[in-house]
Structure formats: C-alpha cells, structure tokens
CSV table of C-alpha atoms and ligand atoms in Angstrom, one decimal:
chain,number,residue,atom,x,y,z
A,1,MET,CA,-28.4,-33.1,16.4
A,2,LYS,CA,-27.2,-30.8,15.1
A,3,LYS,CA,-22.9,-30.6,14.2
A,4,THR,CA,-21.0,-29.0,15.3
A,5,VAL,CA,-17.6,-27.7,13.6
A,6,ALA,CA,-14.9,-25.2,15.9
A,7,PHE,CA,-12.3,-23.2,14.3
A,8,HIS,CA,-8.8,-22.5,16.0
A,9,THR,CA,-7.6,-19.3,14.4
A,10,LEU,CA,-3.8,-17.8,14.5
A,11,GLY,CA,-2.4,-14.6,13.4
A,12,CYS,CA,-3.6,-11.5,11.8
A,13,LYS,CA,-7.3,-9.8,12.1
A,14,VAL,CA,-7.5,-10.9,8.0
A,15,ASN,CA,-7.6,-14.5,9.5
A,16,GLN,CA,-10.4,-13.8,12.1
A,17,ALA,CA,-12.5,-11.9,10.2
A,18,GLU,CA,-11.9,-14.7,6.9
A,19,SER,CA,-12.5,-17.7,10.5
A,20,GLU,CA,-16.4,-16.0,11.0
A,21,SER,CA,-16.9,-16.0,6.9
A,22,MET,CA,-16.0,-20.1,7.3
A,23,LYS,CA,-18.3,-20.4,10.7
A,24,ARG,CA,-21.6,-18.6,8.9
A,25,LEU,CA,-21.2,-20.7,6.3
A,26,PHE,CA,-21.1,-24.1,8.2
A,27,ARG,CA,-24.6,-22.3,10.2
A,28,GLU,CA,-26.4,-21.5,6.1
A,29,HIS,CA,-25.2,-25.8,5.8
A,30,GLY,CA,-27.7,-26.4,9.7
A,31,TYR,CA,-23.9,-27.1,11.5
A,32,GLU,CA,-23.5,-25.3,15.4
A,33,VAL,CA,-20.1,-23.9,15.8
A,34,VAL,CA,-18.8,-24.4,19.9
A,35,ASP,CA,-16.2,-23.5,21.3
A,36,PHE,CA,-11.9,-24.9,20.6
A,37,THR,CA,-12.0,-26.7,24.3
A,38,ALA,CA,-14.8,-29.0,23.5
A,39,PRO,CA,-15.5,-32.3,21.3
A,40,ALA,CA,-17.0,-31.3,17.6
A,41,ASP,CA,-17.6,-32.8,14.4
A,42,VAL,CA,-14.9,-31.1,12.6
A,43,ILE,CA,-12.4,-29.1,13.4
A,44,VAL,CA,-11.7,-25.8,11.6
A,45,ILE,CA,-7.9,-24.3,11.8
A,46,ASN,CA,-6.7,-21.3,9.7
A,47,THR,CA,-3.7,-21.1,10.2
A,48,CYS,CA,-0.9,-17.8,9.9
A,49,THR,CA,2.4,-18.1,8.3
A,50,VAL,CA,4.1,-14.8,9.2
A,51,THR,CA,7.1,-16.1,11.2
A,52,HIS,CA,8.5,-18.9,12.2
A,53,LEU,CA,6.8,-19.4,15.5
A,54,ALA,CA,4.2,-18.7,14.2
A,55,ASP,CA,3.7,-22.3,11.8
A,56,ARG,CA,4.6,-23.8,14.8
A,57,LYS,CA,1.6,-23.2,16.9
A,58,SER,CA,0.1,-23.2,13.6
A,59,ARG,CA,1.5,-27.2,13.6
A,60,GLN,CA,0.3,-27.2,17.7
A,61,ALA,CA,-2.9,-26.5,17.1
A,62,ILE,CA,-3.4,-29.2,14.2
A,63,ARG,CA,-2.0,-32.2,16.8
A,64,GLN,CA,-3.8,-30.3,19.9
A,65,ALA,CA,-7.1,-30.5,17.9
A,66,ARG,CA,-7.3,-33.9,16.4
A,67,ARG,CA,-5.6,-35.7,19.9
A,68,ARG,CA,-8.6,-34.0,21.6
A,69,ASN,CA,-10.7,-35.0,19.0
A,70,PRO,CA,-9.7,-37.7,17.7
A,71,ARG,CA,-12.5,-39.0,15.8
A,72,ALA,CA,-13.4,-35.4,14.3
A,73,VAL,CA,-12.9,-33.7,10.5
A,74,VAL,CA,-9.6,-32.0,10.9
A,75,ALA,CA,-9.4,-29.5,8.0
A,76,VAL,CA,-6.5,-27.1,8.3
A,77,VAL,CA,-6.6,-23.9,6.3
A,78,GLY,CA,-4.9,-20.3,5.5
A,79,CYS,CA,-1.5,-19.3,5.1
A,80,TYR,CA,0.5,-21.9,6.9
A,81,ALA,CA,-1.3,-24.3,4.5
A,82,GLN,CA,-0.8,-22.1,1.8
A,83,THR,CA,2.4,-21.9,2.3
A,84,ALA,CA,3.7,-25.1,2.7
A,85,PRO,CA,1.1,-27.8,2.7
A,86,GLU,CA,3.5,-31.1,2.5
A,87,LYS,CA,4.6,-30.0,5.7
A,88,VAL,CA,0.7,-30.3,6.8
A,89,GLU,CA,-0.5,-33.3,5.1
A,90,ALA,CA,3.3,-35.1,7.0
A,91,ILE,CA,1.1,-34.8,10.2
A,92,SER,CA,-1.1,-37.9,11.4
A,93,GLY,CA,-4.6,-36.9,11.3
A,94,VAL,CA,-5.3,-34.1,8.7
A,95,ASP,CA,-8.7,-34.8,6.8
A,96,VAL,CA,-8.7,-31.6,4.8
A,97,LEU,CA,-6.2,-28.8,3.5
A,98,VAL,CA,-7.4,-25.7,2.4
A,99,GLY,CA,-5.3,-22.6,1.4
A,100,THR,CA,-5.9,-19.0,0.3
A,101,ARG,CA,-8.3,-19.6,-1.9
A,102,LYS,CA,-11.7,-22.5,-2.2
A,103,ARG,CA,-12.7,-21.1,1.2
A,104,ARG,CA,-16.1,-20.8,0.3
A,105,ASP,CA,-16.5,-24.9,-0.9
A,106,ILE,CA,-15.1,-25.7,2.7
A,107,VAL,CA,-18.2,-27.4,3.7
A,108,ASP,CA,-18.3,-29.2,1.0
A,109,LEU,CA,-14.7,-30.4,1.0
A,110,VAL,CA,-15.3,-30.8,4.5
A,111,GLU,CA,-18.0,-33.3,4.3
A,112,GLU,CA,-16.8,-35.3,1.2
A,113,ALA,CA,-13.5,-35.8,3.2
A,114,ALA,CA,-15.4,-37.3,5.2
A,115,ARG,CA,-18.1,-39.8,3.5
A,116,GLU,CA,-15.1,-40.8,1.2
A,117,LYS,CA,-12.9,-40.9,4.6
A,118,ARG,CA,-9.5,-39.7,2.3
A,119,LEU,CA,-7.3,-36.6,2.8
A,120,ILE,CA,-8.2,-34.2,0.3
A,121,ASN,CA,-6.5,-31.4,-0.1
A,122,ALA,CA,-7.5,-27.9,-2.2
A,123,VAL,CA,-4.6,-26.2,-1.7
A,124,GLY,CA,-3.9,-24.6,-6.0
A,125,ASP,CA,-1.0,-22.6,-6.6
A,126,ILE,CA,-2.1,-19.2,-5.8
A,127,ARG,CA,0.0,-17.4,-8.7
A,128,GLY,CA,-2.0,-18.2,-11.0
A,129,ALA,CA,-5.2,-16.7,-8.3
A,130,THR,CA,-7.3,-13.5,-10.5
A,131,GLU,CA,-10.3,-14.4,-8.5
A,132,PHE,CA,-11.1,-12.0,-6.2
A,133,GLU,CA,-13.0,-14.6,-3.1
A,134,GLN,CA,-15.8,-13.0,-1.7
A,135,LEU,CA,-16.5,-15.2,1.9
A,136,PRO,CA,-20.0,-13.8,3.6
A,137,LEU,CA,-19.9,-10.6,6.0
A,138,ASP,CA,-18.3,-11.3,9.1
A,139,PHE,CA,-20.3,-9.2,12.0
A,140,SER,CA,-18.7,-11.1,15.0
A,141,SER,CA,-17.3,-7.8,16.0
A,142,ARG,CA,-20.3,-5.5,17.3
A,143,THR,CA,-18.7,-1.7,16.7
A,144,ARG,CA,-16.9,-2.2,14.0
A,145,ALA,CA,-17.6,-4.2,10.2
A,146,PHE,CA,-13.3,-5.2,9.2
A,147,LEU,CA,-14.7,-5.6,5.4
A,148,LYS,CA,-11.9,-6.9,3.8
A,149,ILE,CA,-11.3,-5.6,-0.4
A,150,GLN,CA,-8.1,-6.5,-1.9
A,151,GLU,CA,-6.5,-9.4,-1.7
A,152,GLY,CA,-3.2,-10.2,-2.7
A,153,CYS,CA,0.0,-8.6,-2.7
A,154,ASN,CA,2.6,-8.5,-5.9
A,155,GLN,CA,5.4,-6.2,-3.7
A,156,TYR,CA,7.5,-9.1,-3.0
A,157,CYS,CA,9.2,-7.1,0.1
A,158,THR,CA,12.6,-8.7,1.1
A,159,TYR,CA,11.8,-10.1,4.4
A,160,CYS,CA,7.2,-10.8,3.3
A,161,ILE,CA,5.9,-14.2,3.0
A,162,ILE,CA,1.9,-12.8,1.9
A,163,PRO,CA,3.0,-12.4,-1.1
A,164,TYR,CA,3.8,-16.4,-1.2
A,165,ALA,CA,0.3,-17.0,0.8
A,166,ARG,CA,-1.9,-15.0,-0.2
A,167,GLY,CA,-0.6,-14.7,-4.6
A,168,PRO,CA,-1.0,-11.2,-6.4
A,169,ILE,CA,-3.7,-8.8,-6.5
A,170,ARG,CA,-7.5,-9.0,-6.2
A,171,SER,CA,-10.3,-6.4,-5.4
A,172,LEU,CA,-13.8,-6.7,-4.8
A,173,SER,CA,-16.1,-4.9,-7.4
A,174,PRO,CA,-16.6,-1.3,-6.1
A,175,GLU,CA,-20.8,-2.6,-6.7
A,176,GLY,CA,-20.3,-4.8,-3.8
A,177,VAL,CA,-18.5,-2.8,-1.5
A,178,ARG,CA,-21.1,-1.0,-2.3
A,179,GLU,CA,-23.3,-3.8,-1.0
A,180,ALA,CA,-21.7,-4.4,1.6
A,181,VAL,CA,-21.8,-1.5,3.8
A,182,GLU,CA,-24.4,-0.6,2.6
A,183,LEU,CA,-25.6,-3.9,4.4
A,184,TYR,CA,-23.4,-3.1,7.4
A,185,VAL,CA,-25.6,0.2,8.0
A,186,GLN,CA,-28.4,-1.8,8.3
A,187,ARG,CA,-27.3,-4.4,10.8
A,188,GLY,CA,-26.5,-0.9,12.7
A,189,TYR,CA,-23.0,-0.5,12.6
A,190,LYS,CA,-21.8,3.2,12.4
A,191,GLU,CA,-18.1,2.5,11.5
A,192,VAL,CA,-16.9,0.2,8.6
A,193,VAL,CA,-12.8,-0.4,8.2
A,194,LEU,CA,-12.1,-1.3,4.3
A,195,THR,CA,-8.8,-4.1,4.6
A,196,GLY,CA,-6.4,-5.3,2.7
A,197,ILE,CA,-3.8,-7.3,2.1
A,198,HIS,CA,-2.2,-4.3,-0.3
A,199,LEU,CA,-5.9,-2.2,-0.1
A,200,GLY,CA,-3.3,0.8,-1.4
A,201,LEU,CA,-4.2,-1.2,-4.6
A,202,TYR,CA,-7.7,-1.4,-5.1
A,203,GLY,CA,-8.8,-1.9,-8.1
A,204,ALA,CA,-5.4,-2.1,-10.4
A,205,ASP,CA,-6.8,-5.5,-10.9
A,206,LEU,CA,-10.4,-4.5,-12.8
A,207,PRO,CA,-11.1,-2.7,-15.6
A,208,GLY,CA,-11.8,1.0,-15.7
A,209,GLU,CA,-10.7,3.9,-14.4
A,210,ILE,CA,-11.2,3.1,-10.9
A,211,ASN,CA,-8.4,3.0,-7.8
A,212,LEU,CA,-9.2,3.6,-4.1
A,213,ALA,CA,-9.9,7.3,-4.1
A,214,ARG,CA,-13.0,7.3,-6.7
A,215,LEU,CA,-14.1,3.8,-4.4
A,216,LEU,CA,-13.7,5.9,-1.5
A,217,GLU,CA,-16.2,8.6,-3.3
A,218,ARG,CA,-18.5,6.2,-4.6
A,219,ILE,CA,-20.2,4.9,-1.4
A,220,VAL,CA,-19.7,7.8,1.4
A,221,THR,CA,-23.5,8.4,0.0
A,222,VAL,CA,-24.7,5.3,1.9
A,223,PRO,CA,-26.7,6.8,3.8
A,224,GLY,CA,-26.9,6.3,7.4
A,225,LEU,CA,-23.1,5.4,6.8
A,226,GLU,CA,-20.9,7.4,8.9
A,227,ARG,CA,-17.3,6.5,10.0
A,228,LEU,CA,-15.5,4.7,7.2
A,229,ARG,CA,-11.6,4.1,8.2
A,230,LEU,CA,-8.4,2.5,6.6
A,231,SER,CA,-6.2,0.4,7.6
A,232,SER,CA,-2.7,0.0,6.4
A,233,LEU,CA,-2.0,2.0,2.7
A,234,GLU,CA,1.6,2.0,1.3
A,235,PRO,CA,3.2,5.3,0.8
A,236,LEU,CA,3.4,6.0,-2.6
A,237,GLU,CA,-0.4,4.8,-2.9
A,238,VAL,CA,-1.2,7.9,-0.3
A,239,THR,CA,-1.6,10.4,-3.3
A,240,ASP,CA,-2.9,13.8,-3.5
A,241,GLU,CA,-6.6,11.9,-4.7
A,242,LEU,CA,-6.9,9.9,-2.1
A,243,LEU,CA,-5.8,12.6,0.2
A,244,GLN,CA,-8.5,14.6,-1.1
A,245,VAL,CA,-11.3,13.1,-0.7
A,246,MET,CA,-10.2,12.2,2.7
A,247,ALA,CA,-10.0,16.3,2.9
A,248,GLN,CA,-13.6,16.8,1.6
A,249,ARG,CA,-15.3,13.9,3.5
A,250,PRO,CA,-16.4,14.3,6.8
A,251,GLN,CA,-17.8,10.0,7.2
A,252,ILE,CA,-13.5,9.3,6.6
A,253,CYS,CA,-12.0,8.8,9.9
A,254,PRO,CA,-8.5,11.5,9.1
A,255,HIS,CA,-6.4,8.7,10.5
A,256,LEU,CA,-3.9,6.6,8.4
A,257,HIS,CA,-1.5,3.7,8.6
A,258,ILE,CA,2.0,4.0,7.0
A,259,PRO,CA,4.1,1.4,7.3
A,260,LEU,CA,7.4,2.6,6.9
A,261,GLN,CA,10.2,0.3,8.2
A,262,SER,CA,13.4,2.4,7.9
A,263,GLY,CA,13.9,6.1,7.6
A,264,SER,CA,17.4,5.0,6.0
A,265,ASP,CA,17.7,4.4,2.2
A,266,HIS,CA,19.5,1.9,2.2
A,267,ILE,CA,18.6,-0.7,4.2
A,268,LEU,CA,14.6,0.4,2.1
A,269,LYS,CA,16.4,-0.4,-0.9
A,270,LYS,CA,17.6,-3.7,0.7
A,271,MET,CA,13.9,-4.2,2.0
A,272,ASN,CA,12.8,-3.7,-1.8
A,273,ARG,CA,10.4,-1.4,-0.6
A,274,PRO,CA,9.9,1.4,-4.0
A,275,TYR,CA,9.8,5.2,-2.0
A,276,THR,CA,12.5,7.3,-0.4
A,277,ALA,CA,12.6,8.6,2.8
A,278,ALA,CA,12.3,12.0,1.4
A,279,GLU,CA,9.3,10.6,-0.4
A,280,PHE,CA,7.8,9.0,2.3
A,281,SER,CA,8.2,12.9,4.0
A,282,GLN,CA,6.9,14.2,1.3
A,283,ARG,CA,3.6,12.6,1.4
A,284,VAL,CA,2.9,13.0,4.8
A,285,GLU,CA,3.9,16.4,4.4
A,286,ARG,CA,0.9,16.8,2.3
A,287,ALA,CA,-1.2,14.5,4.1
A,288,TRP,CA,-1.0,17.8,7.1
A,289,GLU,CA,-1.3,19.5,5.0
A,290,LEU,CA,-4.6,19.0,3.9
A,291,ILE,CA,-5.9,16.8,7.2
A,292,PRO,CA,-4.4,18.9,9.8
A,293,ASP,CA,-5.8,16.6,13.0
A,294,LEU,CA,-5.1,13.4,11.0
A,295,GLY,CA,-3.8,10.9,13.2
A,296,LEU,CA,-0.7,8.5,11.7
A,297,SER,CA,0.2,6.1,12.5
A,298,THR,CA,3.8,3.9,11.1
A,299,ASP,CA,5.6,0.5,11.6
A,300,VAL,CA,9.4,0.1,11.8
A,301,ILE,CA,10.9,-2.6,11.3
A,302,VAL,CA,14.3,-2.6,13.6
A,303,GLY,CA,17.8,-3.9,12.8
A,304,PHE,CA,17.3,-5.4,8.8
A,305,PRO,CA,19.8,-6.5,8.0
A,306,GLY,CA,22.8,-5.0,7.7
A,307,GLU,CA,21.7,-1.7,9.4
A,308,ARG,CA,24.2,0.0,10.4
A,309,PRO,CA,24.8,2.6,14.5
A,310,GLU,CA,23.6,5.8,11.2
A,311,ASP,CA,20.9,3.7,9.2
A,312,PHE,CA,19.3,3.0,12.2
A,313,SER,CA,19.6,7.3,13.5
A,314,ALA,CA,18.2,7.6,10.6
A,315,THR,CA,15.8,5.5,11.6
A,316,TYR,CA,14.9,7.2,14.2
A,317,ASP,CA,15.8,10.8,13.6
A,318,LEU,CA,12.8,10.7,10.9
A,319,VAL,CA,10.4,9.2,13.4
A,320,ARG,CA,11.4,12.3,15.3
A,321,SER,CA,10.4,14.8,12.5
A,322,LEU,CA,7.9,13.1,11.5
A,323,GLY,CA,5.9,13.1,15.0
A,324,PHE,CA,3.9,9.6,14.1
A,325,SER,CA,0.3,9.5,17.1
A,326,ARG,CA,0.5,5.8,17.5
A,327,LEU,CA,4.3,3.7,15.9
A,328,HIS,CA,4.9,0.4,16.3
A,329,VAL,CA,8.4,-1.4,15.8
A,330,PHE,CA,9.0,-5.0,14.9
A,331,PRO,CA,12.6,-7.0,15.1
A,332,TYR,CA,13.6,-7.7,12.0
A,333,SER,CA,13.0,-11.9,11.7
A,334,PRO,CA,14.0,-14.5,9.5
A,335,ARG,CA,11.5,-15.3,7.4
A,336,ARG,CA,12.3,-19.3,5.5
A,337,GLY,CA,12.0,-18.8,2.2
A,338,THR,CA,11.7,-15.2,2.1
A,339,PRO,CA,15.8,-13.6,0.2
A,340,ALA,CA,15.9,-11.3,3.0
A,341,ALA,CA,16.7,-14.3,5.6
A,342,ALA,CA,20.0,-14.9,3.2
A,343,PHE,CA,21.2,-12.1,4.0
A,344,LYS,CA,24.4,-11.6,5.3
A,345,GLU,CA,25.3,-9.4,7.8
A,346,GLN,CA,22.4,-10.5,10.0
A,347,VAL,CA,22.2,-8.0,13.5
A,348,SER,CA,23.2,-9.3,17.1
A,349,PRO,CA,20.3,-9.7,18.5
A,350,GLN,CA,21.9,-8.1,21.3
A,351,ILE,CA,21.3,-4.6,19.2
A,352,LYS,CA,18.6,-5.4,18.1
A,353,GLU,CA,16.6,-5.1,21.5
A,354,GLU,CA,18.7,-2.0,22.2
A,355,ARG,CA,17.3,-0.7,19.0
A,356,VAL,CA,13.6,-1.7,19.5
A,357,HIS,CA,14.5,-0.3,23.3
A,358,SER,CA,15.1,3.2,22.4
A,359,LEU,CA,11.9,3.4,19.6
A,360,VAL,CA,9.6,2.1,21.7
A,361,ALA,CA,10.6,5.3,24.1
A,362,LEU,CA,10.4,7.6,21.9
A,363,GLY,CA,7.4,6.3,20.0
A,364,ARG,CA,6.2,6.9,23.8
A,365,GLU,CA,7.6,10.6,23.7
A,366,LEU,CA,5.4,10.9,20.5
A,367,ALA,CA,1.9,9.5,21.0
A,368,LEU,CA,2.0,12.0,24.5
A,369,ALA,CA,2.5,15.1,22.3
A,370,PHE,CA,0.0,14.3,20.0
A,371,HIS,CA,-2.9,14.2,22.6
A,372,ARG,CA,-2.4,16.2,24.2
A,373,ARG,CA,-2.9,18.4,21.1
A,374,TYR,CA,-6.1,17.7,21.9
A,375,LEU,CA,-6.9,19.3,26.2
A,376,GLY,CA,-9.7,20.9,26.1
A,377,ARG,CA,-11.3,20.2,23.2
A,378,THR,CA,-13.9,18.0,21.6
A,379,LEU,CA,-14.0,14.8,19.8
A,380,PRO,CA,-16.7,12.5,18.9
A,381,VAL,CA,-16.2,8.4,19.8
A,382,LEU,CA,-17.7,5.9,18.9
A,383,VAL,CA,-17.6,4.0,22.7
A,384,GLU,CA,-16.8,0.4,22.0
A,385,HIS,CA,-19.2,-2.5,23.5
A,386,ASP,CA,-16.1,-4.0,26.0
A,387,ARG,CA,-15.2,-1.9,29.4
A,388,ASP,CA,-11.6,-0.6,30.2
A,389,ARG,CA,-9.8,-3.8,31.7
A,390,ASP,CA,-8.4,-1.7,34.4
A,391,THR,CA,-10.7,1.3,35.2
A,392,GLY,CA,-14.0,0.6,34.1
A,393,LEU,CA,-14.9,3.4,32.1
A,394,LEU,CA,-16.1,3.4,28.4
A,395,ALA,CA,-13.7,3.4,26.3
A,396,GLY,CA,-13.6,4.3,21.8
A,397,TYR,CA,-12.0,6.0,19.2
A,398,THR,CA,-12.3,8.8,17.6
A,399,GLY,CA,-12.0,8.8,13.6
A,400,ASN,CA,-8.3,10.0,14.3
A,401,TYR,CA,-7.8,7.0,15.8
A,402,ILE,CA,-6.9,8.4,19.8
A,403,ARG,CA,-8.1,6.3,22.4
A,404,VAL,CA,-10.4,7.8,24.8
A,405,LEU,CA,-11.7,6.5,28.2
A,406,LEU,CA,-14.9,8.6,29.9
A,407,ALA,CA,-17.6,7.0,33.1
A,408,GLY,CA,-21.0,6.8,31.1
A,409,ALA,CA,-23.2,3.6,30.9
A,410,ASP,CA,-23.9,1.3,29.1
A,411,THR,CA,-26.7,3.5,27.3
A,412,LEU,CA,-23.5,4.0,24.8
A,413,MET,CA,-22.2,1.3,23.5
A,414,GLY,CA,-22.3,1.8,19.7
A,415,GLU,CA,-23.1,5.4,19.8
A,416,ILE,CA,-20.8,8.2,18.4
A,417,VAL,CA,-20.4,11.1,20.9
A,418,PRO,CA,-18.6,14.6,21.7
A,419,VAL,CA,-16.4,14.1,24.0
A,420,THR,CA,-14.5,17.1,25.7
A,421,ILE,CA,-10.7,16.0,26.3
A,422,ARG,CA,-9.3,16.7,30.2
A,423,ALA,CA,-6.1,14.0,30.4
A,424,ALA,CA,-3.9,13.0,27.8
A,425,GLY,CA,-1.5,10.1,28.8
A,426,GLU,CA,1.1,8.4,26.1
A,427,ASP,CA,-1.6,5.7,25.7
A,428,GLY,CA,-4.5,7.7,25.4
A,429,CYS,CA,-7.2,10.6,26.8
A,430,GLU,CA,-8.9,10.7,29.0
A,431,GLY,CA,-12.9,13.1,28.9
A,432,ILE,CA,-16.7,12.9,29.8
A,433,LEU,CA,-19.2,13.7,27.8
A,434,ALA,CA,-20.5,16.6,27.1
A,435,VAL,CA,-23.4,16.7,26.2
A,436,GLY,CA,-25.0,19.9,28.4
A,437,GLU,CA,-22.5,20.7,28.4
B,1,SF4,S1,4.1,-4.9,0.6
B,1,SF4,FE1,5.4,-5.5,1.5
B,1,SF4,S2,5.0,-6.4,3.4
B,1,SF4,FE2,3.5,-5.3,2.5
B,1,SF4,S3,1.9,-7.6,2.3
B,1,SF4,FE3,3.7,-6.8,0.5
B,1,SF4,S4,5.4,-7.3,0.3
B,1,SF4,FE4,4.3,-7.9,2.3
C-alpha cells in the first residue's frame, strides 16, 4: 500500500505554493497526498509567523495533528519553525523541524526520522543563506501560475518579522526563470505571476547587470506567453527602466501593488521605510504617465506607534490624491521580536479602529471611481475556473486587476476573452462577452 502524507498550510500565498511544491516531492517518492482530516503516515505543518495569532495557530495545528494521528511522523516546516525552533521542539510529538531552507530534503528527513525514531532538527541559521532554493513548480492553481523567483529581504522594516524568517535576498537565475515560464506556458497557463518576498530587488545578489526590468525583457519573449503579472514591489524599485518595459510590452499586466504603509514621513522613518511620501507620489505619477490604464493597489498600516492625528491625515490625503484602485488596510499589531513592538506611544485600539474604518470607506470610494472609468469599454478578461459564489456567474480579472463578472459557459474558463463593461461597483465590474457584437 502507498504511504500517505497530509498537509496543513498557514499563512500567505508563498507558503501555499511552497506546500504544493513539497507535495510534488512526496508524490515523486511514491506517497499519496491525502486530506488533513484523514489518517496519514506523515503530516506536514507549514507554519506562519507574521502575527502572534499565526504563531498560535501554527502551534494548535501541530498539536491537533499529533492528537489525531498518534503514529504519524509530524514534520513542522516554514517561518514559525525558522524563527522559534525551540518553541516547536518543546511541543511534544514533533519529529522533524525544517525552517525556510532544506525543504527540498523534506522527504529524506521524514524518512530518516521514521527510521531512527528520533527528532531531526534541520533548521539552520538563515542569516548566512546565499542560495535560492528552487522547489518543484507548483501546478495546483488552475487559472494562473505563481512562480517565486526571489527569496528573503534585507530591509528590516521595524514592524516586520519576515527578514528573520526568510533571511537575506536570493534570486533564481534568469535562465531558471525563463525555463519555468516556458514549462508553465507548455502546460497551458495563460498568466504567470512572478512573486518574491522582496521582488523588486530581484537580481541584486546575482553576478552581472541583471535586475527585474531586464529579466522581464528576457522572459516576455517566451513563445505563447500571454500575460505576466508582478506581485508586490517596494516604491523605490518601481524604476523608470521597469515602467518603460511595462509600458512597451503588452504581455506585462498594467498592474502594480506598491505598499505605501503611511503617508507621513515621520511614521515612514519610524517604520524604517526608505522613502518619503513625496518620493512615493513621484513614482506613482510617473507610472500613471507611462501606463495610463494602470491598476494600482497598496497596503496601509494604521495606528503605528506614534501615529498622531496629523500623521493619519497625511496618509488619508495622500491615499485620496493618488487614487488607488484597491486599498488593503491593516491595523498595526505589535510583533514580538521586532523593534516597533517595544516602541512607546502605542495607539489605542479604539483610535486604530476609527482610522481603519475611515480608510476602508475611502478605499471603497476610490475602487468604485476606478471601476466606473471602464464603463462602456471592452477589456480582455482571464476567466477563472471557479464561478462567483454569490451570483453563479463567470468571474475573471482584467490585466489591470479589475474583477469582472459575466454570463457564459464553462468552456470559457481559463480563456482570455473580450468583455464590455456594463456596470461598476466597489468590488468590481459586470460585463458581457464582446464576441459577435
Ligand atoms: S520590505 Fe519591509 S515589510 Fe517587506 S518583507 Fe522586507 S522588512 Fe518586511
């Protein structure tokens, strides 16, 4: 009988994709992947540490796995295992610990632990990591492929735990990126999303003159590639060179996600963000100039320690003036192990809530205004494989990341189709198939 493995994954899209890659490794070694609730020979918990809650959920998942499967080998992987291995080891019943490196060896480590009946701790010091660990490609997403091309971050924003969990920046070679994109295209994917922990610094660790803009030039020529999308970029990495490539290459989606975090220079400095509000605005204005249909989304942290009413107003006004198409608002939550957790002048929960509320309302207003700009226009939409849950309509995304609903047959799923926009709301648009009009 085949050996079985079950996964439980916490946290972000990068973690989800890495779990899918590890599942492939197990399958290649003859394992069958079963549901987390089913009995299994091996259980892998891919943990997250972005907040205290994520730590707690990671610990709960480990305990739950052990309780349900007393005889299974339990392997704990990922960011929480990397930053707090001693806490994970202290949970009874953990057999294997792997951080954010050596995930390629997960099957060997699990089998070694099973054979030798001892705990194997493979978490190394991430600070010295220099190699990009390439895991097998993830084919789990049906509509678009997510390709991680960069790992780690050297920025150390004062609120963020990620550099401690993921280590310094490392990049996949340009040849490796091109090869992976070719494989995805051969598998029929219409859209490839390039991801990374600090994507804009792609190539900074590689020899030669490679950077993200030059990498894009090298891969847009992959035959059959229809759409290439970039995930989050830091403002100073949205260079003219990058914007020019985006403007000239129709395959690159006109969409940028640039975290603003605050519109107050005083707060940006306390956050250790390396730009001013004016520099952020200049980058965005240049982006609009070169790419008029750009969809621009951002993240804002509200209630960072020391955020005065005037700092919040500066953020509010900047967000309004820049007209983002999508806004993600996060109340600041202190993360143990980061400098900001020890800052004085923590903002009260009530003030945070009020500020979150007003920015969320502004975000809705801006999204609606952005969507209305497209009424009557026809846009290419990549149709998802899942229908909209509420309406049962097909759903998809434009290049500039507007969610569009439309009536149509399942055969359109996975296709890029022209859609004429007929209605606009806060969450997206509705339209009709333009074929035959
Ligand atoms: S740039 Fe800042 S927020 Fe982003 S991962 Fe690095 S330290 Fe965290």
